[in-house]
Coordinates of N, CA, C and O in Angstrom, one line a residue:
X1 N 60.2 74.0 101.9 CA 60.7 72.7 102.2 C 60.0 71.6 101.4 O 58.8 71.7 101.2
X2 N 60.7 70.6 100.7 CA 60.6 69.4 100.1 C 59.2 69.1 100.8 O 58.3 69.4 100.1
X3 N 58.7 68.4 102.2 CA 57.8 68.0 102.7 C 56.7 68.6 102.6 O 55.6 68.0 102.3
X4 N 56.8 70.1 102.9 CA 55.4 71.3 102.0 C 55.1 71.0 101.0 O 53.9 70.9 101.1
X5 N 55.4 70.8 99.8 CA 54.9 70.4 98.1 C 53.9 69.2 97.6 O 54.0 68.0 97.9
X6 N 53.3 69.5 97.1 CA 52.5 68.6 96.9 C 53.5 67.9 95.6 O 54.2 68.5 94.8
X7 N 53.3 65.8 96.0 CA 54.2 65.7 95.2 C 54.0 65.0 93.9 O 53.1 64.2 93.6
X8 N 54.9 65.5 93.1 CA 54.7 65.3 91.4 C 55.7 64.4 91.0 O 55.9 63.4 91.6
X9 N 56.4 64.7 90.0 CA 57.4 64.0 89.3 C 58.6 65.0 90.2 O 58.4 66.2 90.6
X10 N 59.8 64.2 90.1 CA 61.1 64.8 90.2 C 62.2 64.2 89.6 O 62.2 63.2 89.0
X11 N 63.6 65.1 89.7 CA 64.4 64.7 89.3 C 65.5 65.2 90.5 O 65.5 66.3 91.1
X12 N 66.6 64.1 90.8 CA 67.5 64.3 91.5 C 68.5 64.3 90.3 O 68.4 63.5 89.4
X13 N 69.8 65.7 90.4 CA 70.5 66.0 89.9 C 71.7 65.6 90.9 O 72.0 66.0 92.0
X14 N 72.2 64.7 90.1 CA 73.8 64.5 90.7 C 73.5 63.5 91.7 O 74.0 63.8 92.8
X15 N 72.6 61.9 91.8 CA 71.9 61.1 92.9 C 72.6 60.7 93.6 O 72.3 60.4 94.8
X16 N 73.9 60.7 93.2 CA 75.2 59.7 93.9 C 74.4 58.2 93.8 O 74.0 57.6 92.8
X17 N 74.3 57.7 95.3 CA 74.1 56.6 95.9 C 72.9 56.2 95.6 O 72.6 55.0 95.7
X18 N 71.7 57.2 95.0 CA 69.8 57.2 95.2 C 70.0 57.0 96.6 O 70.2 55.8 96.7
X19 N 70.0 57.6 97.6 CA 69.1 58.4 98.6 C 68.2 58.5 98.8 O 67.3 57.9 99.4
X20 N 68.5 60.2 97.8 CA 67.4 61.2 98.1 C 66.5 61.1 97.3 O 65.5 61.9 97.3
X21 N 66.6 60.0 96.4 CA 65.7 60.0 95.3 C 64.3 58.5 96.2 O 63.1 58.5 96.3
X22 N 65.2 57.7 96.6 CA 64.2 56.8 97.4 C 63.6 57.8 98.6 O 62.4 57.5 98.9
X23 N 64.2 58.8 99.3 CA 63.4 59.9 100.6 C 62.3 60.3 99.5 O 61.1 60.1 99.8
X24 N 62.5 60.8 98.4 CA 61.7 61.5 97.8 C 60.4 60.5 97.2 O 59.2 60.9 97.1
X25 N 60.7 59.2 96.9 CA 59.6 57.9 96.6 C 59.1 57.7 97.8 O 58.0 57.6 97.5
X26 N 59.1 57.5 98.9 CA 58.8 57.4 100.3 C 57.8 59.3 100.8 O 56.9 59.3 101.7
X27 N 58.1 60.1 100.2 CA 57.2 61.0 100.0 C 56.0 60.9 99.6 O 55.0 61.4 100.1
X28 N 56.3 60.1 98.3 CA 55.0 59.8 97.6 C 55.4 60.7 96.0 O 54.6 60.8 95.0
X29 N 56.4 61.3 96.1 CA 57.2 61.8 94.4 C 57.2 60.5 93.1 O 57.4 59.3 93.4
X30 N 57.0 60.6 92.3 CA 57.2 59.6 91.1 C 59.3 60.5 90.9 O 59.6 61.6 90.4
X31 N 60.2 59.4 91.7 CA 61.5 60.8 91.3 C 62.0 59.4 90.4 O 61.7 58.2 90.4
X32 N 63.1 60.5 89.6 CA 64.6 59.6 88.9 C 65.4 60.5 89.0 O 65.0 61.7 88.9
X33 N 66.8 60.1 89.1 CA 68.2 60.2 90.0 C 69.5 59.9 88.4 O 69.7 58.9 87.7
X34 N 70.0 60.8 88.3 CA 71.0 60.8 87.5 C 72.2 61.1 88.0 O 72.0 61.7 89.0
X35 N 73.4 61.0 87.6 CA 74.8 61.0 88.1 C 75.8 60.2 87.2 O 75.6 59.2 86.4
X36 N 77.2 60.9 87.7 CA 78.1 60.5 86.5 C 78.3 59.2 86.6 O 78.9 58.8 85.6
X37 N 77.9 57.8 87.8 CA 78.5 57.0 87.5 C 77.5 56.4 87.3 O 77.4 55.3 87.9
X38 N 76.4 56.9 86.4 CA 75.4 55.9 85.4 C 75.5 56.8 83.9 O 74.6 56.9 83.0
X39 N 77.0 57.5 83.9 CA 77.2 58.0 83.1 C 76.6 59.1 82.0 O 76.7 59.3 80.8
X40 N 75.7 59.8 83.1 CA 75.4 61.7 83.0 C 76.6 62.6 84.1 O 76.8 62.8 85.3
X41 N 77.1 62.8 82.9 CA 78.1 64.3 83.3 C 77.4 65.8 83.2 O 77.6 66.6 82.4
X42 N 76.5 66.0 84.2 CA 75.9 67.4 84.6 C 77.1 68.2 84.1 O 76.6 69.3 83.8
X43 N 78.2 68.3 83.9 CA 79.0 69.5 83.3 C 78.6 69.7 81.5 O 79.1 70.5 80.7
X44 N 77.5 68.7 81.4 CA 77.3 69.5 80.0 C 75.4 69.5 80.2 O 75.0 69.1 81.2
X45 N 74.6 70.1 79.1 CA 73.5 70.6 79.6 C 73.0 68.6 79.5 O 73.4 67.7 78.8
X46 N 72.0 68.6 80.4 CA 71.3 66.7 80.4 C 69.8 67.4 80.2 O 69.6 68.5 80.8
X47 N 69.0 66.7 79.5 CA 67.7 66.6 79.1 C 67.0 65.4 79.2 O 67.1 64.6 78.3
X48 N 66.2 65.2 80.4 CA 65.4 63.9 80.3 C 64.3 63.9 79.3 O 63.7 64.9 78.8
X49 N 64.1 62.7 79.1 CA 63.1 62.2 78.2 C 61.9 62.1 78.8 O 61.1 61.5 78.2
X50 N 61.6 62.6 80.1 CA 61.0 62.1 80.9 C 60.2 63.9 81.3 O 59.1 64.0 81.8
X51 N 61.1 65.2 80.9 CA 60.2 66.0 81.2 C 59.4 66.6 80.8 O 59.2 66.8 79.6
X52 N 58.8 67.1 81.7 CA 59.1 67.9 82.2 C 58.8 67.4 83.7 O 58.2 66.4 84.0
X53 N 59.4 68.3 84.7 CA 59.2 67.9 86.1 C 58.6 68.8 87.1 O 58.6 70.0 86.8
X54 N 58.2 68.4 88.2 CA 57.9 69.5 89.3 C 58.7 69.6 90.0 O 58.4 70.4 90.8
X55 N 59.5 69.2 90.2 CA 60.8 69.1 91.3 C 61.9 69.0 90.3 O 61.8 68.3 89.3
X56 N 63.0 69.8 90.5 CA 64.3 69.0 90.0 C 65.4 69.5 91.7 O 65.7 70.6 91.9
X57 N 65.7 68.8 92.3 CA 66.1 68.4 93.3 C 68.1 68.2 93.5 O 68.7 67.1 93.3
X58 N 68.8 69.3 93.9 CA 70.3 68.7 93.8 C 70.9 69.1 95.2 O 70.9 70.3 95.6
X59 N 71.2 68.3 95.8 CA 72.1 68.2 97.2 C 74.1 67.9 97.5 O 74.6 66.8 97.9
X60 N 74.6 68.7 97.3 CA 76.0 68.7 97.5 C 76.2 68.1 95.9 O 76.3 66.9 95.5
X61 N 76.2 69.0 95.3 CA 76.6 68.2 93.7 C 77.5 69.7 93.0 O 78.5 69.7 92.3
X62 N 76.6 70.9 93.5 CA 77.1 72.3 92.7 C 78.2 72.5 92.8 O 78.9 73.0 91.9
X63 N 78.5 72.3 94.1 CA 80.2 72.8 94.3 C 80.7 71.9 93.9 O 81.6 71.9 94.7
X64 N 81.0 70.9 93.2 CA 81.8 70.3 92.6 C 82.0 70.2 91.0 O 82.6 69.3 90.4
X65 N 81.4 71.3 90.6 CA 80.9 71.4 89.1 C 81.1 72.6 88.5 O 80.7 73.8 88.7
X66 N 82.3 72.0 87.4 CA 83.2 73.0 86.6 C 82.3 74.4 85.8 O 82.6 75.6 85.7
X67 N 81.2 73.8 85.4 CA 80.3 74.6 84.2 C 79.1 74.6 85.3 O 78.3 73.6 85.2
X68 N 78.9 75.9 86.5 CA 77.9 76.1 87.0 C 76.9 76.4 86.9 O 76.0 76.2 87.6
X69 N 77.0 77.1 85.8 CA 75.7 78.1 84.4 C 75.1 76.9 83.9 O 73.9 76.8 84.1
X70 N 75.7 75.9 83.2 CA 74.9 74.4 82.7 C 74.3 73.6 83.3 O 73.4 72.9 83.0
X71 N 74.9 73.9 84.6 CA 73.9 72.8 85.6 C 72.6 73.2 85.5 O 71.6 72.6 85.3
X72 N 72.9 75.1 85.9 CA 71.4 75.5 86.4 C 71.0 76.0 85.3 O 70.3 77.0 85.5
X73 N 71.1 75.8 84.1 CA 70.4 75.5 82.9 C 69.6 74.3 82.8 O 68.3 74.3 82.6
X74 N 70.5 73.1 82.9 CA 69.8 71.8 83.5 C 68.7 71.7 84.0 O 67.7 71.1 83.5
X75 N 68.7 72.1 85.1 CA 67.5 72.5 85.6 C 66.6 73.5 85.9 O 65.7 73.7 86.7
X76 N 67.1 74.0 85.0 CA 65.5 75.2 84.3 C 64.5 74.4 83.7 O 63.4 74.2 83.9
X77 N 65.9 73.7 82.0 CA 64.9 73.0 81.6 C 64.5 71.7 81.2 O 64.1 71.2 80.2
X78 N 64.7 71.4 82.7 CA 63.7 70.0 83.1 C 62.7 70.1 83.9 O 61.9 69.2 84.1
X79 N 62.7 71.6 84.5 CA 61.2 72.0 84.8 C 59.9 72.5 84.0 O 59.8 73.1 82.9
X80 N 59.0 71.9 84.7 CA 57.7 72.5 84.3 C 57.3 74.0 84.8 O 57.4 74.4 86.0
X81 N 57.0 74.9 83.7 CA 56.7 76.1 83.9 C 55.9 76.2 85.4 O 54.9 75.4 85.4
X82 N 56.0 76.7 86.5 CA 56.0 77.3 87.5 C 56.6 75.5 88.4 O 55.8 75.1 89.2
X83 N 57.7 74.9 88.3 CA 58.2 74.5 89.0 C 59.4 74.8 90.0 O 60.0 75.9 89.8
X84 N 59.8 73.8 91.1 CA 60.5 73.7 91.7 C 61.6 73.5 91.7 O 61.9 72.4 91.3
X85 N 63.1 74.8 92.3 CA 64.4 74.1 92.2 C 65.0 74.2 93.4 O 65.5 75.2 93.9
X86 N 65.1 72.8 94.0 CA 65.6 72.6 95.3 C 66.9 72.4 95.2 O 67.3 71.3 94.6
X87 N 67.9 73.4 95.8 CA 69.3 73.0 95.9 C 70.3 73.4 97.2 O 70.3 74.6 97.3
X88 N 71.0 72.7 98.0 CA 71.9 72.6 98.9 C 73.2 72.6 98.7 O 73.8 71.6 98.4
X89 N 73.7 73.3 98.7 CA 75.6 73.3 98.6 C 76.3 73.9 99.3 O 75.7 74.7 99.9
X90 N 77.6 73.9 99.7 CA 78.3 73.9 100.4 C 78.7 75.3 99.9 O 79.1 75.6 98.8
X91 N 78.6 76.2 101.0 CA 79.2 77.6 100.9 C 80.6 78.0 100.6 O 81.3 77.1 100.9
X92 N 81.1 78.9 100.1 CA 82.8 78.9 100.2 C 83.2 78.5 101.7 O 83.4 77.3 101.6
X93 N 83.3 78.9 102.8 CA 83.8 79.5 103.5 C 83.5 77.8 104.5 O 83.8 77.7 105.7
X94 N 83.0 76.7 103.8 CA 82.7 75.2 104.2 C 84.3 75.0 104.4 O 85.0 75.4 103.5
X95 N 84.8 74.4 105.6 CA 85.9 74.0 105.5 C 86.4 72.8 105.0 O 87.4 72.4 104.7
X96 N 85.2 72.4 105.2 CA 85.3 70.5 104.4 C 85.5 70.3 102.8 O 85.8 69.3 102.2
X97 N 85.2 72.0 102.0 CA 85.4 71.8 100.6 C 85.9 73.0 100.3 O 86.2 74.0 101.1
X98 N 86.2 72.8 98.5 CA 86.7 73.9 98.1 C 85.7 74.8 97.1 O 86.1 75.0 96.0
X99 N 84.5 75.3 97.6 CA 83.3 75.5 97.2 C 83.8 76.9 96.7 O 84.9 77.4 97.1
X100 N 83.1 77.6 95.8 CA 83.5 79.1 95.7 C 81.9 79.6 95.4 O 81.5 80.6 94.7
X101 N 81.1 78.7 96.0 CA 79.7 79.0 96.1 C 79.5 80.3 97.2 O 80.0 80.4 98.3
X102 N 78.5 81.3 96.6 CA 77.9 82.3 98.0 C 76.6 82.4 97.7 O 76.2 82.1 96.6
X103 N 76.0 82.8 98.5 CA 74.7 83.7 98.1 C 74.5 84.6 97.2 O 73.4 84.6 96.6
X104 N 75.3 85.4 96.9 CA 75.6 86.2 95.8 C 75.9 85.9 94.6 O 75.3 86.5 93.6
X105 N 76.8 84.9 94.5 CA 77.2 84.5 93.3 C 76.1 83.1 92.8 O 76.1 82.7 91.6
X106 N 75.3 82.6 94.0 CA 74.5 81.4 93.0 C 72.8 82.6 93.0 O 71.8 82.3 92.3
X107 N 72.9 83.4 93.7 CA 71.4 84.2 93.5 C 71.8 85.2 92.3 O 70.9 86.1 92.2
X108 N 72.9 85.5 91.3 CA 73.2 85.8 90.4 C 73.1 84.7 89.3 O 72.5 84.9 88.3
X109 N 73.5 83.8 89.5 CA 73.4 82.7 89.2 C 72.1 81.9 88.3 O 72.0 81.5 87.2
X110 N 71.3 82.1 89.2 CA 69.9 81.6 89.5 C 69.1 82.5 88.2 O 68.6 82.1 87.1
X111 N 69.3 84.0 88.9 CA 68.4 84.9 87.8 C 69.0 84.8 86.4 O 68.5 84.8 85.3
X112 N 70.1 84.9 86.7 CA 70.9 84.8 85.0 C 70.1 83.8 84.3 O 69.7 84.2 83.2
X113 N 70.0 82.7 84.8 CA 68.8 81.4 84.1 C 67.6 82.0 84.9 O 67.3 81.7 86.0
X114 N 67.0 83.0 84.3 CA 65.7 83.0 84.4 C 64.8 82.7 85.7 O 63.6 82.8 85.6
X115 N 65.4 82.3 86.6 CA 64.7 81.7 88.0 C 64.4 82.4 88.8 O 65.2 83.3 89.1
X116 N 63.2 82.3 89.6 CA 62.6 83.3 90.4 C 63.1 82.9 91.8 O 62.5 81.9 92.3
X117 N 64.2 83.4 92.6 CA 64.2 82.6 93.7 C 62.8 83.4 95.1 O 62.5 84.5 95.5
X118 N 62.6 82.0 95.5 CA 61.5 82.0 96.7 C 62.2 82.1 97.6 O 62.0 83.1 98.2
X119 N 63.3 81.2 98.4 CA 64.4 81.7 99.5 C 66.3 81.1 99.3 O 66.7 80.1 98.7
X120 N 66.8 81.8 99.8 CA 68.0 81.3 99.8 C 68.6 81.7 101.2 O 68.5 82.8 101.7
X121 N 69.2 80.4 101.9 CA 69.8 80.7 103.4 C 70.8 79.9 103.5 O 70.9 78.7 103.4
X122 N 71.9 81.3 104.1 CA 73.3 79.9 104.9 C 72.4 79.9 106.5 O 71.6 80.5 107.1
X123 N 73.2 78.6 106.5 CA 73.4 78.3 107.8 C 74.2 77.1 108.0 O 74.6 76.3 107.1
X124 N 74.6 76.8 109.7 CA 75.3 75.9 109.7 C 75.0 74.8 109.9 O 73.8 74.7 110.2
X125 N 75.6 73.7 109.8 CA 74.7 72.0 109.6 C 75.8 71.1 110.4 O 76.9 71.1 109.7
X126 N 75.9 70.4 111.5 CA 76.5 69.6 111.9 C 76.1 68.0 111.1 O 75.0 67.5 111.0
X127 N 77.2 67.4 110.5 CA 76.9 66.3 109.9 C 77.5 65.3 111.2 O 78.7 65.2 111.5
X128 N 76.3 64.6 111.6 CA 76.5 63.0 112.5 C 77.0 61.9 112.2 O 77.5 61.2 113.1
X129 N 77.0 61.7 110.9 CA 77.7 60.3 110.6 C 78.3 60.1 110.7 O 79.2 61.0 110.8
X130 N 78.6 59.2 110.9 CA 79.9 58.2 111.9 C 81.2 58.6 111.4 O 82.2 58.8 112.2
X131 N 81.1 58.5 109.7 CA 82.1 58.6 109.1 C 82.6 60.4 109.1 O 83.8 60.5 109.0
X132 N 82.1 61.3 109.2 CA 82.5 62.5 109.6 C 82.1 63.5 110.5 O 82.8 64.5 110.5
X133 N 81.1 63.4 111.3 CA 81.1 64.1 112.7 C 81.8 65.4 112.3 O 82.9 65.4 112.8
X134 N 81.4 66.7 111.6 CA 82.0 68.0 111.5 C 80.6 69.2 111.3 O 79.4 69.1 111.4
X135 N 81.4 70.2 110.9 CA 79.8 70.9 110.9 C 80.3 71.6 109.4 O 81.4 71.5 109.0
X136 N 79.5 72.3 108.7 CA 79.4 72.7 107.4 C 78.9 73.8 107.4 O 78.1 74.0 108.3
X137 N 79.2 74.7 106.4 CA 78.4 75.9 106.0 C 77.6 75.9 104.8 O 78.2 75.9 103.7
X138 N 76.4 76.0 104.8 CA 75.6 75.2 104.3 C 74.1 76.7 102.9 O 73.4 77.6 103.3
X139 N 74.4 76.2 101.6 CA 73.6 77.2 101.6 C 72.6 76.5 100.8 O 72.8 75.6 99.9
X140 N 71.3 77.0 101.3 CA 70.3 76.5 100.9 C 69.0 76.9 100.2 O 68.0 77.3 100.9
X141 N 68.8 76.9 98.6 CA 68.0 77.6 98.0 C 66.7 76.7 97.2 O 66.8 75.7 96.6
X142 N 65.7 77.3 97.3 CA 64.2 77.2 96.7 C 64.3 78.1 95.8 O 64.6 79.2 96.1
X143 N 63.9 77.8 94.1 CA 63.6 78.5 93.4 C 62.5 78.2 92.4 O 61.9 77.1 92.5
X144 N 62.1 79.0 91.5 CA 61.0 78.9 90.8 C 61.0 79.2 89.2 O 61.2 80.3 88.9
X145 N 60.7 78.1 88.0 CA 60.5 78.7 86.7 C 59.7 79.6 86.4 O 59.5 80.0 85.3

């Protein structure tokens, strides 16, 4: 869990709104937050100027991304050798998307780039917000350079 880590630099992949990048400054993370509409297209490989990182951090961004291999190239290498890759995405079988994400195919995924995964878990996630009140299938992975 994000809260267990002692915190370093990060990088949020795919920020949307910055969020999770301000949750993660409120941590006590030094984070920065990239996304296509500050015009980084994660469908090709992105390299900060800024890494290497301890965290590179992406929440509902994978399943929406044509070149899956480049993302998690992306963040291989924008980590620092024995860093962290925190990622959440929506399972196939999510009815709210058209994900063709599994455990299988992103822990294939993962080691193909070199990544040592520490855990990967579905489970399910009721989302509260006002604006959608539904539940998700949710898969959720820790990995390691």
């Amino acid at each position: 869990h994000i809260k267990d880590l002692k915190p370093g630099k990060a990088l949020d992949l795919g920020a949307g709104e910055f969020k999770d990048v301000k949750k993660l400054i409120g941590l006590g993370w030094l984070a920065k937050g990239v996304d296509l509409k500050i015009g980084i297209d994660l469908n090709k490989i992105y390299i900060s100027e800024s890494k290497p990182y301890d965290l590179v951090y992406s929440c509902f961004v994978l399943q929406f991304i044509k070149n899956k291999d480049t993302f998690i190239k992306t963040a291989y290498n924008n980590l620092k050798e024995g860093g962290n890759f925190y990622l959440l995405a929506m399972h196939k079988f999510d009815k709210q998307c058209t994900s063709d994400l599994t455990i299988l195919s992103l822990n294939i995924l993962l080691k193909n780039n070199k990544f040592k995964i520490i855990s990967i878990r579905l489970f399910d996630h009721y989302d509260d917000d006002p604006t959608h009140q539904h539940w998700h299938k949710l898969i959720e992975v820790i990995a390691n350079k």
